[in-house]
Each structure stands twice: as structure tokens, then as C-alpha cells.
PDB file of C-alpha atoms in Angstrom:
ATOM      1  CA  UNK A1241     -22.328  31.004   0.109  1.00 36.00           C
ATOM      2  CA  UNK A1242     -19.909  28.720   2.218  1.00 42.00           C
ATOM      3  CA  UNK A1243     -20.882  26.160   0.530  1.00 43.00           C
ATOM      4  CA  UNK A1244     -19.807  27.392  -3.294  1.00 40.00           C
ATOM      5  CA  UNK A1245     -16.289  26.923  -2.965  1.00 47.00           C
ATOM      6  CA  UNK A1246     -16.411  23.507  -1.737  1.00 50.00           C
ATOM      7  CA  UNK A1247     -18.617  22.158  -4.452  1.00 41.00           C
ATOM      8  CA  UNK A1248     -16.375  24.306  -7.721  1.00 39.00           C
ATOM      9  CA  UNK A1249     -13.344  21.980  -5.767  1.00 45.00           C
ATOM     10  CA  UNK A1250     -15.312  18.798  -5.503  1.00 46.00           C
ATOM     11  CA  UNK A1251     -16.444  19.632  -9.515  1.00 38.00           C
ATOM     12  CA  UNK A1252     -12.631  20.404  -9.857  1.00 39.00           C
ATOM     13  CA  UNK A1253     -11.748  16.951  -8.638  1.00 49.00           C
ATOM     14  CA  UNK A1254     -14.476  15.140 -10.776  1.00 43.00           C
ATOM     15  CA  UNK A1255     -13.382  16.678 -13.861  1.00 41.00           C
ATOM     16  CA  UNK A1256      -9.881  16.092 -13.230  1.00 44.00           C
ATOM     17  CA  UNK A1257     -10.330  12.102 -12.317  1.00 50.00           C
ATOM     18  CA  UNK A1258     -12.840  11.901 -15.816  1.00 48.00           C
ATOM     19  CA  UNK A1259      -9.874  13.046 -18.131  1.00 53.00           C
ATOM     20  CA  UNK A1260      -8.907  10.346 -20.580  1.00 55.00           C
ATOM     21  CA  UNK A1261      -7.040   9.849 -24.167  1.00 56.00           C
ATOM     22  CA  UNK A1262      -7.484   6.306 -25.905  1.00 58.00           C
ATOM     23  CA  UNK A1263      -9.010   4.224 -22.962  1.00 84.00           C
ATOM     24  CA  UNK A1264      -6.399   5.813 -20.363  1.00 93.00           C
ATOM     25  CA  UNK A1265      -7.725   7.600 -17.609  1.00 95.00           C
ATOM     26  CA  UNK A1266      -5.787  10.502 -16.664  1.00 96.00           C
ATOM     27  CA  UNK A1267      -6.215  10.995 -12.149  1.00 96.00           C
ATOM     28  CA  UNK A1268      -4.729  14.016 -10.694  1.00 95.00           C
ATOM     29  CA  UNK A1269      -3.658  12.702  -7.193  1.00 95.00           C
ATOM     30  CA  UNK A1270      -2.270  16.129  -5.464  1.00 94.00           C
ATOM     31  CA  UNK A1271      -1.079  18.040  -8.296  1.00 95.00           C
ATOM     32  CA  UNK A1272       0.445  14.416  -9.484  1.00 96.00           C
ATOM     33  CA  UNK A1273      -0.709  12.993 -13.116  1.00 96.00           C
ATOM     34  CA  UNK A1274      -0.917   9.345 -13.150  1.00 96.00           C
ATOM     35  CA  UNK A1275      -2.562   7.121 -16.020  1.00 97.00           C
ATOM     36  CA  UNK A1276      -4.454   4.523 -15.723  1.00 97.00           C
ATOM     37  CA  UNK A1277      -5.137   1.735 -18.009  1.00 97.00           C
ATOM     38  CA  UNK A1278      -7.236  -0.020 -15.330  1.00 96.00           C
ATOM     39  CA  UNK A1279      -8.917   1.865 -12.373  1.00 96.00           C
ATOM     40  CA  UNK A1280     -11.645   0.435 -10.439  1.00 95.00           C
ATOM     41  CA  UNK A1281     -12.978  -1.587  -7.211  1.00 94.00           C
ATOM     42  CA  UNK A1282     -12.174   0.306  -3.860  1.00 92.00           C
ATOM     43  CA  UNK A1283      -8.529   1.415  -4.894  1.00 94.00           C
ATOM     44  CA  UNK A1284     -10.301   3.762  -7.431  1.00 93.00           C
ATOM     45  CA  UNK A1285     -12.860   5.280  -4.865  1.00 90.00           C
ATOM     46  CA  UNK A1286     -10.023   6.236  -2.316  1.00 89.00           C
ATOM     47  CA  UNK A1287      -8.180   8.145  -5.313  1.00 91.00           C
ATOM     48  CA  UNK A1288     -11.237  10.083  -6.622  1.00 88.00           C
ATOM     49  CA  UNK A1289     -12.308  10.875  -2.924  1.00 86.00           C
ATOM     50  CA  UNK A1290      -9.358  11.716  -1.236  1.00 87.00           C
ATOM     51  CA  UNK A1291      -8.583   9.097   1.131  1.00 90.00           C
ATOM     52  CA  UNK A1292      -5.012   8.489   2.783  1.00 93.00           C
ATOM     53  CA  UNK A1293      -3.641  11.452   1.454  1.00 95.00           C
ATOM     54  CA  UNK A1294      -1.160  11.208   4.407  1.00 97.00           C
ATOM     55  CA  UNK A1295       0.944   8.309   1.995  1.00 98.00           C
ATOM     56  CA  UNK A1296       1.241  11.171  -0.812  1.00 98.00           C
ATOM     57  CA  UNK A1297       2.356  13.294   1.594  1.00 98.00           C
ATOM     58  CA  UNK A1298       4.744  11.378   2.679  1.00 98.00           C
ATOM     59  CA  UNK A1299       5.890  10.205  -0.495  1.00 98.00           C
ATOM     60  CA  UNK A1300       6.727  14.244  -1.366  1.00 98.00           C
ATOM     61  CA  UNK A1301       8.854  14.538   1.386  1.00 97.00           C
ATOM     62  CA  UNK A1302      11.633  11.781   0.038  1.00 98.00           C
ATOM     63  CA  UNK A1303      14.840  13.221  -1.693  1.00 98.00           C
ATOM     64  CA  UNK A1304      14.583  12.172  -5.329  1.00 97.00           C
ATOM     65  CA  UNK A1305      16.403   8.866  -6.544  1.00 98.00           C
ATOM     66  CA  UNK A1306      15.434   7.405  -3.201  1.00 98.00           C
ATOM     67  CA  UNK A1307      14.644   3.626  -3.037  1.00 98.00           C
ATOM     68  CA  UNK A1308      10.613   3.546  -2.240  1.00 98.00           C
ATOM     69  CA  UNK A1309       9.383  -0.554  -1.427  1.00 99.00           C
ATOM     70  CA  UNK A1310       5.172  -0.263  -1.989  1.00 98.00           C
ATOM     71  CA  UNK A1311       4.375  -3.484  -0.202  1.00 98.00           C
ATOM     72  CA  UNK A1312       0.422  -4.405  -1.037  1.00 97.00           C
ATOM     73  CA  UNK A1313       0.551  -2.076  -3.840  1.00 98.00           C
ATOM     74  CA  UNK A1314      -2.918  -2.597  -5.110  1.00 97.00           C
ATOM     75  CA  UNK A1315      -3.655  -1.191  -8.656  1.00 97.00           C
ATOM     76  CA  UNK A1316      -0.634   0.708  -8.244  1.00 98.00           C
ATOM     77  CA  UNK A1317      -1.716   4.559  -7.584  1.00 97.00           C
ATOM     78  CA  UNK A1318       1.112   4.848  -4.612  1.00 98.00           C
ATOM     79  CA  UNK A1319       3.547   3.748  -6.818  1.00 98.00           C
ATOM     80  CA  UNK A1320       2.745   5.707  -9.916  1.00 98.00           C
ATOM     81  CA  UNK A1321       3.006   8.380  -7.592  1.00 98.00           C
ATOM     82  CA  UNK A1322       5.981   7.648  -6.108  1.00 98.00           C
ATOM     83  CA  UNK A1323       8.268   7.474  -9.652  1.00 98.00           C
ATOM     84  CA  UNK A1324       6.202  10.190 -10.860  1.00 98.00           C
ATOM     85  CA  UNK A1325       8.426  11.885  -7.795  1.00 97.00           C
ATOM     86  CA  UNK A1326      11.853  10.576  -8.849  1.00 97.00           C
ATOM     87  CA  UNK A1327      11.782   8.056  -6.466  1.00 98.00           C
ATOM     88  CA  UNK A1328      13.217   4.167  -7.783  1.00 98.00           C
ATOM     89  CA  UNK A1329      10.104   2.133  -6.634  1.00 98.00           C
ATOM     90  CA  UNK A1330       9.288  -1.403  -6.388  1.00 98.00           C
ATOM     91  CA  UNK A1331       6.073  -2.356  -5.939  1.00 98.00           C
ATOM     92  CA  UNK A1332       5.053  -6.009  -4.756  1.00 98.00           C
ATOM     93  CA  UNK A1333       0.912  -6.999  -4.768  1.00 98.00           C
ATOM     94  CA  UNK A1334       0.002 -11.021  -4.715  1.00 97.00           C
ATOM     95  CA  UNK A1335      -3.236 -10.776  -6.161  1.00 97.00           C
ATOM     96  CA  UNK A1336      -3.847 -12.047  -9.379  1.00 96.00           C
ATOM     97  CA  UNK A1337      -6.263  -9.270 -10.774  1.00 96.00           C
ATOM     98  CA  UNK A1338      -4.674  -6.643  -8.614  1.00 97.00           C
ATOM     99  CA  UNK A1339      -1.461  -7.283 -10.177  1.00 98.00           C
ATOM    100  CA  UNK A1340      -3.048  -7.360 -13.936  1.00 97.00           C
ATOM    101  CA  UNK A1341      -3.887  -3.731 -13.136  1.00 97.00           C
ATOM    102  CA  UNK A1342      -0.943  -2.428 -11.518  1.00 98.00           C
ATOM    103  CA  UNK A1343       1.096  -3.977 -14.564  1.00 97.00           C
ATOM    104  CA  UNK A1344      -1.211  -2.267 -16.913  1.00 97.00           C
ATOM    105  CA  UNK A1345      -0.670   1.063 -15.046  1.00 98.00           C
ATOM    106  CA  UNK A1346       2.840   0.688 -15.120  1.00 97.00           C
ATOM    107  CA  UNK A1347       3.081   0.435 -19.348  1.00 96.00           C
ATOM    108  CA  UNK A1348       0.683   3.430 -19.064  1.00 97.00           C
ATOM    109  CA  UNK A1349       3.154   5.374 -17.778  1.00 96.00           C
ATOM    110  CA  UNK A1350       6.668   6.336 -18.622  1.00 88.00           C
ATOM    111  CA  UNK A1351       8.826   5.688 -15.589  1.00 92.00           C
ATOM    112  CA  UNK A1352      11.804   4.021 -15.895  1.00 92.00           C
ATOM    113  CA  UNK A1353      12.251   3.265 -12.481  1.00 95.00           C
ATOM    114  CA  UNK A1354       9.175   1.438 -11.772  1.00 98.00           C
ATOM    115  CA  UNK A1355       8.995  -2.747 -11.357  1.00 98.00           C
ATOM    116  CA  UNK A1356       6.593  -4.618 -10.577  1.00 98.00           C
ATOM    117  CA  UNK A1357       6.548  -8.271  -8.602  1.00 98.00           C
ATOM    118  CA  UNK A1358       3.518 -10.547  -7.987  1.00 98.00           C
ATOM    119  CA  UNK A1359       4.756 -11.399  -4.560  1.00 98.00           C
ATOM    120  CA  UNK A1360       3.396 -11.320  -1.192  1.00 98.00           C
ATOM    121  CA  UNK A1361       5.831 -10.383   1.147  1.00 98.00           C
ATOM    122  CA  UNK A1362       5.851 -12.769   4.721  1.00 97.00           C
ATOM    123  CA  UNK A1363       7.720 -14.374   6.833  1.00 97.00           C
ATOM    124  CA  UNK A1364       9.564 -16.385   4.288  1.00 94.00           C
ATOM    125  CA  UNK A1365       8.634 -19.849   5.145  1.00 92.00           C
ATOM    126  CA  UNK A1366       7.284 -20.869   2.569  1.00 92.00           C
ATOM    127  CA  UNK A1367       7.618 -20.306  -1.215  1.00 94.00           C
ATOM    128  CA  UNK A1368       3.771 -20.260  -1.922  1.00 95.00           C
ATOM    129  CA  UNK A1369       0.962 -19.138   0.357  1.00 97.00           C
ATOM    130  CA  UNK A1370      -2.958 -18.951   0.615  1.00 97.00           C
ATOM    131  CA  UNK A1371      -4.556 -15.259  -0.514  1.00 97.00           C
ATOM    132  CA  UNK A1372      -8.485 -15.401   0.940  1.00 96.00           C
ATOM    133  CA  UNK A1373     -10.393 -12.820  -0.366  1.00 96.00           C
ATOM    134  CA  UNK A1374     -14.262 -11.977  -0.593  1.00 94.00           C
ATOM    135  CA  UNK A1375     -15.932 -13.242  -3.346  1.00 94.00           C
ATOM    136  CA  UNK A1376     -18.413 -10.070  -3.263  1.00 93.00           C
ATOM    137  CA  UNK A1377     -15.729  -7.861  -3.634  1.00 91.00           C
ATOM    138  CA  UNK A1378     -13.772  -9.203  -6.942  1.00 89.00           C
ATOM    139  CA  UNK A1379     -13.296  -6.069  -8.859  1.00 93.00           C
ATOM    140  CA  UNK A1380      -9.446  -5.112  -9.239  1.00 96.00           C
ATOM    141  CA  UNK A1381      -8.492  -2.832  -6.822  1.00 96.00           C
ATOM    142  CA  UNK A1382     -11.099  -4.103  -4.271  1.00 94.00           C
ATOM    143  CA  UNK A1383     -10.000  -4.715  -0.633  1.00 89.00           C
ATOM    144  CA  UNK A1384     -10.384  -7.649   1.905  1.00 88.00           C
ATOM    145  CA  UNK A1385      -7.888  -9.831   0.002  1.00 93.00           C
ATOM    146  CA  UNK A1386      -5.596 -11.234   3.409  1.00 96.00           C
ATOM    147  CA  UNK A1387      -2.552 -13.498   3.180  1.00 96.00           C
ATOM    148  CA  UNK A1388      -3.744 -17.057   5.621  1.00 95.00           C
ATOM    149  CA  UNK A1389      -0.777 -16.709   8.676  1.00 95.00           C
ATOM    150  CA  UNK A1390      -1.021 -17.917  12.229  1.00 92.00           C
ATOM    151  CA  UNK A1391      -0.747 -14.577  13.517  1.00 95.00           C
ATOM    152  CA  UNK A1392      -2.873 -12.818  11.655  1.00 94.00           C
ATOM    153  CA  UNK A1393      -3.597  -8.871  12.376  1.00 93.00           C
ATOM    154  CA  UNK A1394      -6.272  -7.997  10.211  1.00 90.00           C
ATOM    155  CA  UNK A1395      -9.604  -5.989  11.218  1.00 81.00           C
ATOM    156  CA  UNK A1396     -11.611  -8.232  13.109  1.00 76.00           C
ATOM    157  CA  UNK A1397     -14.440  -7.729  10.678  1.00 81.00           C
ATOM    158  CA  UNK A1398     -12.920  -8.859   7.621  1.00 88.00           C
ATOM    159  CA  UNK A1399     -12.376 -12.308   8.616  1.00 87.00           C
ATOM    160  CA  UNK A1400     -15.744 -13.133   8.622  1.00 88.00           C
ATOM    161  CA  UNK A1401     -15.970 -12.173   4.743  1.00 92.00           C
ATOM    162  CA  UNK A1402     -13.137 -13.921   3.252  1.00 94.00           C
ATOM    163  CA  UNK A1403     -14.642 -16.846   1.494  1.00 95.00           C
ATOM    164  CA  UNK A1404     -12.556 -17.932  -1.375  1.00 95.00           C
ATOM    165  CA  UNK A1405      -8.696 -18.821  -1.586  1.00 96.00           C
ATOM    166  CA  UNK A1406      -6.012 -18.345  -4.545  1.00 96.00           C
ATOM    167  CA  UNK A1407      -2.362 -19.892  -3.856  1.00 97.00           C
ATOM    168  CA  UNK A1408       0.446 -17.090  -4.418  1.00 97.00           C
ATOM    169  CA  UNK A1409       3.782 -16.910  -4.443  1.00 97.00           C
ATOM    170  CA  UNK A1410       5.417 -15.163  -1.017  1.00 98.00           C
ATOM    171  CA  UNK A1411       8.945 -14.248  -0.255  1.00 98.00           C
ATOM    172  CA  UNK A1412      10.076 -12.363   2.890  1.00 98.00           C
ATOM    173  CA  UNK A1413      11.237  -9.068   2.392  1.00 98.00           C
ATOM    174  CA  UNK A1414      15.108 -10.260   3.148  1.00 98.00           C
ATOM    175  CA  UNK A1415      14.717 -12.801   0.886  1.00 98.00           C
ATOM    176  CA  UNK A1416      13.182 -10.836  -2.372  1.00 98.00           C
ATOM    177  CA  UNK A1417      16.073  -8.254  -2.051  1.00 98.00           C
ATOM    178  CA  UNK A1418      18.873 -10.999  -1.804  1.00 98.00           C
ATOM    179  CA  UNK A1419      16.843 -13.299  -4.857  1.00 97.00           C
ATOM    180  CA  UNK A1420      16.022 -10.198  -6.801  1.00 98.00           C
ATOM    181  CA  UNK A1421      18.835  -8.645  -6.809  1.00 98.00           C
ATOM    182  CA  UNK A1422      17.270  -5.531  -5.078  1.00 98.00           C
ATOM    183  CA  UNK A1423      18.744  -2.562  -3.623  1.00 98.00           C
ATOM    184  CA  UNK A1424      17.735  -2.190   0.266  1.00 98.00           C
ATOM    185  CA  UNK A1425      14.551   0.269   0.192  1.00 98.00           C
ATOM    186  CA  UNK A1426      15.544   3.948   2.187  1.00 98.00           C
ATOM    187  CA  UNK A1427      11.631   3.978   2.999  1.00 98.00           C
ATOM    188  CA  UNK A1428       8.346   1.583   2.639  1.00 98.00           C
ATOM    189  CA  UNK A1429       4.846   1.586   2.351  1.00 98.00           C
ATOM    190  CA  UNK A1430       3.751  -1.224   4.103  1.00 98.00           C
ATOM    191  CA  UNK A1431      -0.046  -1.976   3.330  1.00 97.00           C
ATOM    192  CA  UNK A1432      -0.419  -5.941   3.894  1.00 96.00           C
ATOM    193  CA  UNK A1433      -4.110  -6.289   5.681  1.00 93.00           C
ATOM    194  CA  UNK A1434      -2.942  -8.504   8.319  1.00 94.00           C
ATOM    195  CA  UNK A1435       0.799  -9.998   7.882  1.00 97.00           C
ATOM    196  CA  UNK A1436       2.269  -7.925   9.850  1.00 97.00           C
ATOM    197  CA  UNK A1437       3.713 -10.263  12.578  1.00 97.00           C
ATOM    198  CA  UNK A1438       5.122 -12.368   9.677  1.00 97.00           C
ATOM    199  CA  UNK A1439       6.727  -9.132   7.588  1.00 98.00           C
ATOM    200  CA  UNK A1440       8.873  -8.209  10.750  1.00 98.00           C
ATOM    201  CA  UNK A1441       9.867 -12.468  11.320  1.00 97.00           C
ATOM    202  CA  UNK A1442      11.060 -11.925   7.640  1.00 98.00           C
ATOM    203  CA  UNK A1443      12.375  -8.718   7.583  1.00 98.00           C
ATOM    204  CA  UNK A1444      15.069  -8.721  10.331  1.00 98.00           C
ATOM    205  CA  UNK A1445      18.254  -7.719   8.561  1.00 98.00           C
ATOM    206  CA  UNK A1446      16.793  -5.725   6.200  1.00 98.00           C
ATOM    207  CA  UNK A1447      15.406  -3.418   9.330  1.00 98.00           C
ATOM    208  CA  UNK A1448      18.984  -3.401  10.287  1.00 98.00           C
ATOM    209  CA  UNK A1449      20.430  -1.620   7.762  1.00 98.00           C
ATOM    210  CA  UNK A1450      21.122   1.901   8.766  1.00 97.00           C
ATOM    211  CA  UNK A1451      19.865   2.452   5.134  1.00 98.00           C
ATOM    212  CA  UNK A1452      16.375   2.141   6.032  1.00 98.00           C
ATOM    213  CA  UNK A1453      15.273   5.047   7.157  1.00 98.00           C
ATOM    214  CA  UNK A1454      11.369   4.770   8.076  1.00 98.00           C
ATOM    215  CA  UNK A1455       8.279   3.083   6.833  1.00 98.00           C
ATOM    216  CA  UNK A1456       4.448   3.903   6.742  1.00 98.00           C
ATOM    217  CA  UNK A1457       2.508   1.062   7.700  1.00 98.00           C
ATOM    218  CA  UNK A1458      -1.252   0.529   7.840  1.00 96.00           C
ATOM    219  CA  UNK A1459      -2.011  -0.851  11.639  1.00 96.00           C
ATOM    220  CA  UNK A1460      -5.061  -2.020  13.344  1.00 95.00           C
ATOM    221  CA  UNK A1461      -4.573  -1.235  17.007  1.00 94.00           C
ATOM    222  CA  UNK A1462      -7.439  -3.917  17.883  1.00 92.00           C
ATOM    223  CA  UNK A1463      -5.354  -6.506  17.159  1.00 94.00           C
ATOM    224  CA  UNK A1464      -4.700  -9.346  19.744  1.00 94.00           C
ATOM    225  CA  UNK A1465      -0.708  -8.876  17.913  1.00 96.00           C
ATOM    226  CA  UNK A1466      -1.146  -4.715  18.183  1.00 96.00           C
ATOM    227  CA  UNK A1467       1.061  -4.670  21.560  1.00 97.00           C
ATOM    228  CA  UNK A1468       3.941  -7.229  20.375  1.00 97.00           C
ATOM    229  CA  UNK A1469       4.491  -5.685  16.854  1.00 97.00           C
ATOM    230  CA  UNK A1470       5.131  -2.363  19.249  1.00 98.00           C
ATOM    231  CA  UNK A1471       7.581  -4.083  20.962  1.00 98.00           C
ATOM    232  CA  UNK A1472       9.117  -5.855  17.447  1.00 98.00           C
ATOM    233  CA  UNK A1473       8.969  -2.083  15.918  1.00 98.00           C
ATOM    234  CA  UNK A1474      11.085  -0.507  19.044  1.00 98.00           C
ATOM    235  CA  UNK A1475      13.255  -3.305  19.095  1.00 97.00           C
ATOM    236  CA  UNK A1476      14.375  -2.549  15.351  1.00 98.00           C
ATOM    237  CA  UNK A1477      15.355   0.787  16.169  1.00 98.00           C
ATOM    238  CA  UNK A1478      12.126   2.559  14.906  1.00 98.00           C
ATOM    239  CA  UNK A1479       9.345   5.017  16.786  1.00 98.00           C
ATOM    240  CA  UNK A1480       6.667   6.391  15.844  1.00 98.00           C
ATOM    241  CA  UNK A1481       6.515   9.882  14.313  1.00 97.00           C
ATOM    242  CA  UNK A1482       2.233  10.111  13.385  1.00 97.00           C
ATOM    243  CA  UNK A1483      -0.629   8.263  13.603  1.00 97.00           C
ATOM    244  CA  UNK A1484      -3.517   9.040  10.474  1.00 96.00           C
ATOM    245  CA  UNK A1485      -6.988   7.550  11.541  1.00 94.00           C
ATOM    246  CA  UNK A1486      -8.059   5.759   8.418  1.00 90.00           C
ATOM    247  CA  UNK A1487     -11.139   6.059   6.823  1.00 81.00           C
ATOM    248  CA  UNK A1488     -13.457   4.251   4.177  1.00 71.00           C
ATOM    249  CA  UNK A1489     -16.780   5.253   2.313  1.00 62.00           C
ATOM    250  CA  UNK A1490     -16.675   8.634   4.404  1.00 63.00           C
ATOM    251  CA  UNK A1491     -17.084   6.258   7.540  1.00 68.00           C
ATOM    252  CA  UNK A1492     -13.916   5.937   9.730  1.00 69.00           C
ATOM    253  CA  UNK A1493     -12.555   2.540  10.651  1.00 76.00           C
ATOM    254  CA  UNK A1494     -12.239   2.218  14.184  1.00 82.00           C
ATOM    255  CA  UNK A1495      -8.856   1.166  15.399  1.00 89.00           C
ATOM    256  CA  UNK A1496      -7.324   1.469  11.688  1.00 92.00           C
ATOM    257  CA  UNK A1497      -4.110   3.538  11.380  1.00 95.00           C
ATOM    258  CA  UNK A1498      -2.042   4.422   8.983  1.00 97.00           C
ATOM    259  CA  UNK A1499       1.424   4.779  11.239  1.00 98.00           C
ATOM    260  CA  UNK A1500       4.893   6.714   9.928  1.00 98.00           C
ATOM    261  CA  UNK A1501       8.008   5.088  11.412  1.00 98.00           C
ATOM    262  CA  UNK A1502      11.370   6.239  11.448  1.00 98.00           C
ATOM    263  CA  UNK A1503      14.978   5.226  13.001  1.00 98.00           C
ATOM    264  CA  UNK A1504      15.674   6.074  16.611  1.00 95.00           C
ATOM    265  CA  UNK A1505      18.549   8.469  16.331  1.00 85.00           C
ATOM    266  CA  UNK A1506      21.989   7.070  17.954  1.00 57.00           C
TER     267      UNK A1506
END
């Protein structure tokens, strides 16, 4: 009998991700409907099985009209959510296929304030980059696609796999709100699978706006870089308020965090 009411939720949660109208998939992500034009590749599997549900959360606890930055947005589910919430969100993803879908998710849904850039976000030194990805994994929304940098913070395993290359266009995040004509983000969700080291070179006086408030960003505490992006985090004015272990395929991923900053109070 312990067992019943876990599998009527887990039927609960299959029935809600199958719901569709016309080729758009309709995903219940906490209580949240999104639709999705395109959903697929690893981004899908987290959604249907409940993975990271620590970014929702966090998400629900910004005050509506709030400017959200979704930095390695994916397919787009964190930002769907996010403007589903009221929140003005700008989501940037380099990948070419990646991008296809979050743009198709976004015309899915009716939020206003919702755009899109096919950007990766570094240190700002140059104006195009070098995604490498893994040629087994080419679906949208798979993982394992890492910007090339010098000091580069990804899982130690994944390096290994990347085996084909795509040149994208990168901006730092200073320079895409001054060139955009952006409005400096209250909070971020910083998902970038190893440019970390360069997002903080390029990020400097955004950090320093008071206006920033705090950031969620996905960590891998393995790193050779883990103990100087620390320091570079303290030394904008942030600390740590929780640390989510990260899991994938039901198996956790030693070392992998999913951290929530916020400003040091005066």
C-alpha cells in the first residue's frame, strides 16, 4: 500500500507531460503550464522527471516584473517558466539547434516579456567563439555542448566526449546589456557547462550594480578553477545561500552543484 500513492503521482505526472493540441505539447512544471513546440534530448527528460526543481523554486520566489537573465537556456523550459511568473526574462543559448527550439517555444507561448538571443555569454574577447559538443548526443535539448576557453570548468568527464565544433557568436554579459540595450538583470540563472572563469572576467560591472541581487549558478566543485571562482564570487559582494546536489538519469553527479548566490548585506 505505500507504494499506491507514489505511482497515481508518477501516472499524474505522465499524463500531465503527454497533453497536447495541434503538435504543442502542453508540460506542467510545478503547477506551471508551458508549451512546447519542440521538446526533446536531455532538457526534456529533466522536465518530465523532476530534476533541478530547486531553479523553479527559486524562480517563484522573485517579485513579479523582475528582470530574470537565463544564461545557457537550453530549449527554454526555465524561461517559459520564468514569464509564465511575471518575471521580464531574457534568455541567451549559443547552440544552433538548442536555440531553434527555445525560439519555437517562445511563439508557443504568449509572453510578452520573453526574448530570445543566440549568444554565448564569456569573457568578451572575442566576437565569435568555438561551441564543442558530442556528436552522440545531437538531439535539441541534449547536454555536453561547452564553449572552448583557457580556463575551462566543466565536469572532468565531459571533455573526453566533445568531438565536433560549431563557431558562435559570444558577448560578455557587460557587453550584451550595453549593445542590446538591456536592462541590468535583478537575478540570473547561470547554466554555462564550463565558462565560468570567463562569465565573471566579463561580467565585472554588471556584478556591481546594487541592482543585482543574486544568481543561481550550476558549479562543479572538482574543478582545478572551483577555489578561485570562490574567491571572484566573494570579491563581488556575493555568498552563498544553498547548495542543490545535481543529479542526472536518477544517478547523482558527483561534485555538480547547482549554487544560489546573493549580495552580502552592507
Amino acid at each position: 500500500m505505500p507504494m499506491f500513492p507514489a505511482r497515481l503521482k508518477e501516472l499524474w505526472r505522465s499524463a500531465s507531460n503527454r497533453r497536447s493540441r495541434g503538435g504543442i505539447r502542453e508540460v506542467d512544471i510545478k503547477g506551471t503550464i508551458s508549451r512546447f513546440a519542440a521538446l526533446e534530448g536531455d532538457t526534456a527528460d529533466q522536465i518530465r522527471q523532476h530534476y533541478e526543481e530547486e531553479i523553479y523554486d527559486y524562480i517563484t520566489g522573485m517579485p513579479k516584473g523582475a528582470v530574470f537573465f537565463d544564461l545557457g537556456a537550453s530549449i527554454g523550459n526555465v524561461s517559459l517558466f520564468a514569464a509564465a511568473h511575471g518575471l521580464k526574462t531574457y534568455a541567451f543559448e549559443p547552440d544552433p539547434k538548442n536555440f531553434e527550439a527555445l525560439d519555437l517555444n517562445r511563439r508557443a507561448n504568449a509572453h510578452g516579456d520573453l526574448q530570445a538571443f543566440e549568444i554565448a555569454i564569456s569573457d568578451g574577447s572575442n566576437r565569435e567563439g568555438i561551441l564543442m559538443s558530442n556528436s552522440r548526443k545531437q538531439r535539441r535539448g541534449d547536454h555536453h555542448k561547452v564553449l572552448r576557453v583557457q580556463e575551462n570548468a566543466v565536469h572532468s568527464s565531459v571533455l573526453g566526449l566533445l568531438d565536433t565544433e560549431r563557431v558562435v557568436r559570444t558577448l560578455s554579459l557587460d557587453q550584451a546589456i550595453e549593445q542590446l540595450g538591456l536592462p541590468v538583470p535583478d537575478y540570473m540563472k547561470i547554466d554555462i557547462d564550463g565558462s565560468e572563469v570567463a562569465f565573471f572576467k566579463g561580467s565585472t560591472k554588471t556584478l556591481a550594480n546594487p541592482k543585482v541581487k543574486g544568481f543561481m549558478i550550476e558549479l562543479y566543485k572538482e574543478s582545478p578553477f572551483y577555489p578561485d571562482l570562490l574567491r571572484t564570487i566573494a570579491a563581488a559582494n556575493f555568498e552563498a545561500k544553498g547548495a542543490f546536489q545535481i543529479s542526472s538519469a536518477g544517478q547523482v553527479d558527483v561534485g555538480l552543484f547547482n549554487v544560489e548566490y546573493v549580495r552580502k548585506s552592507c
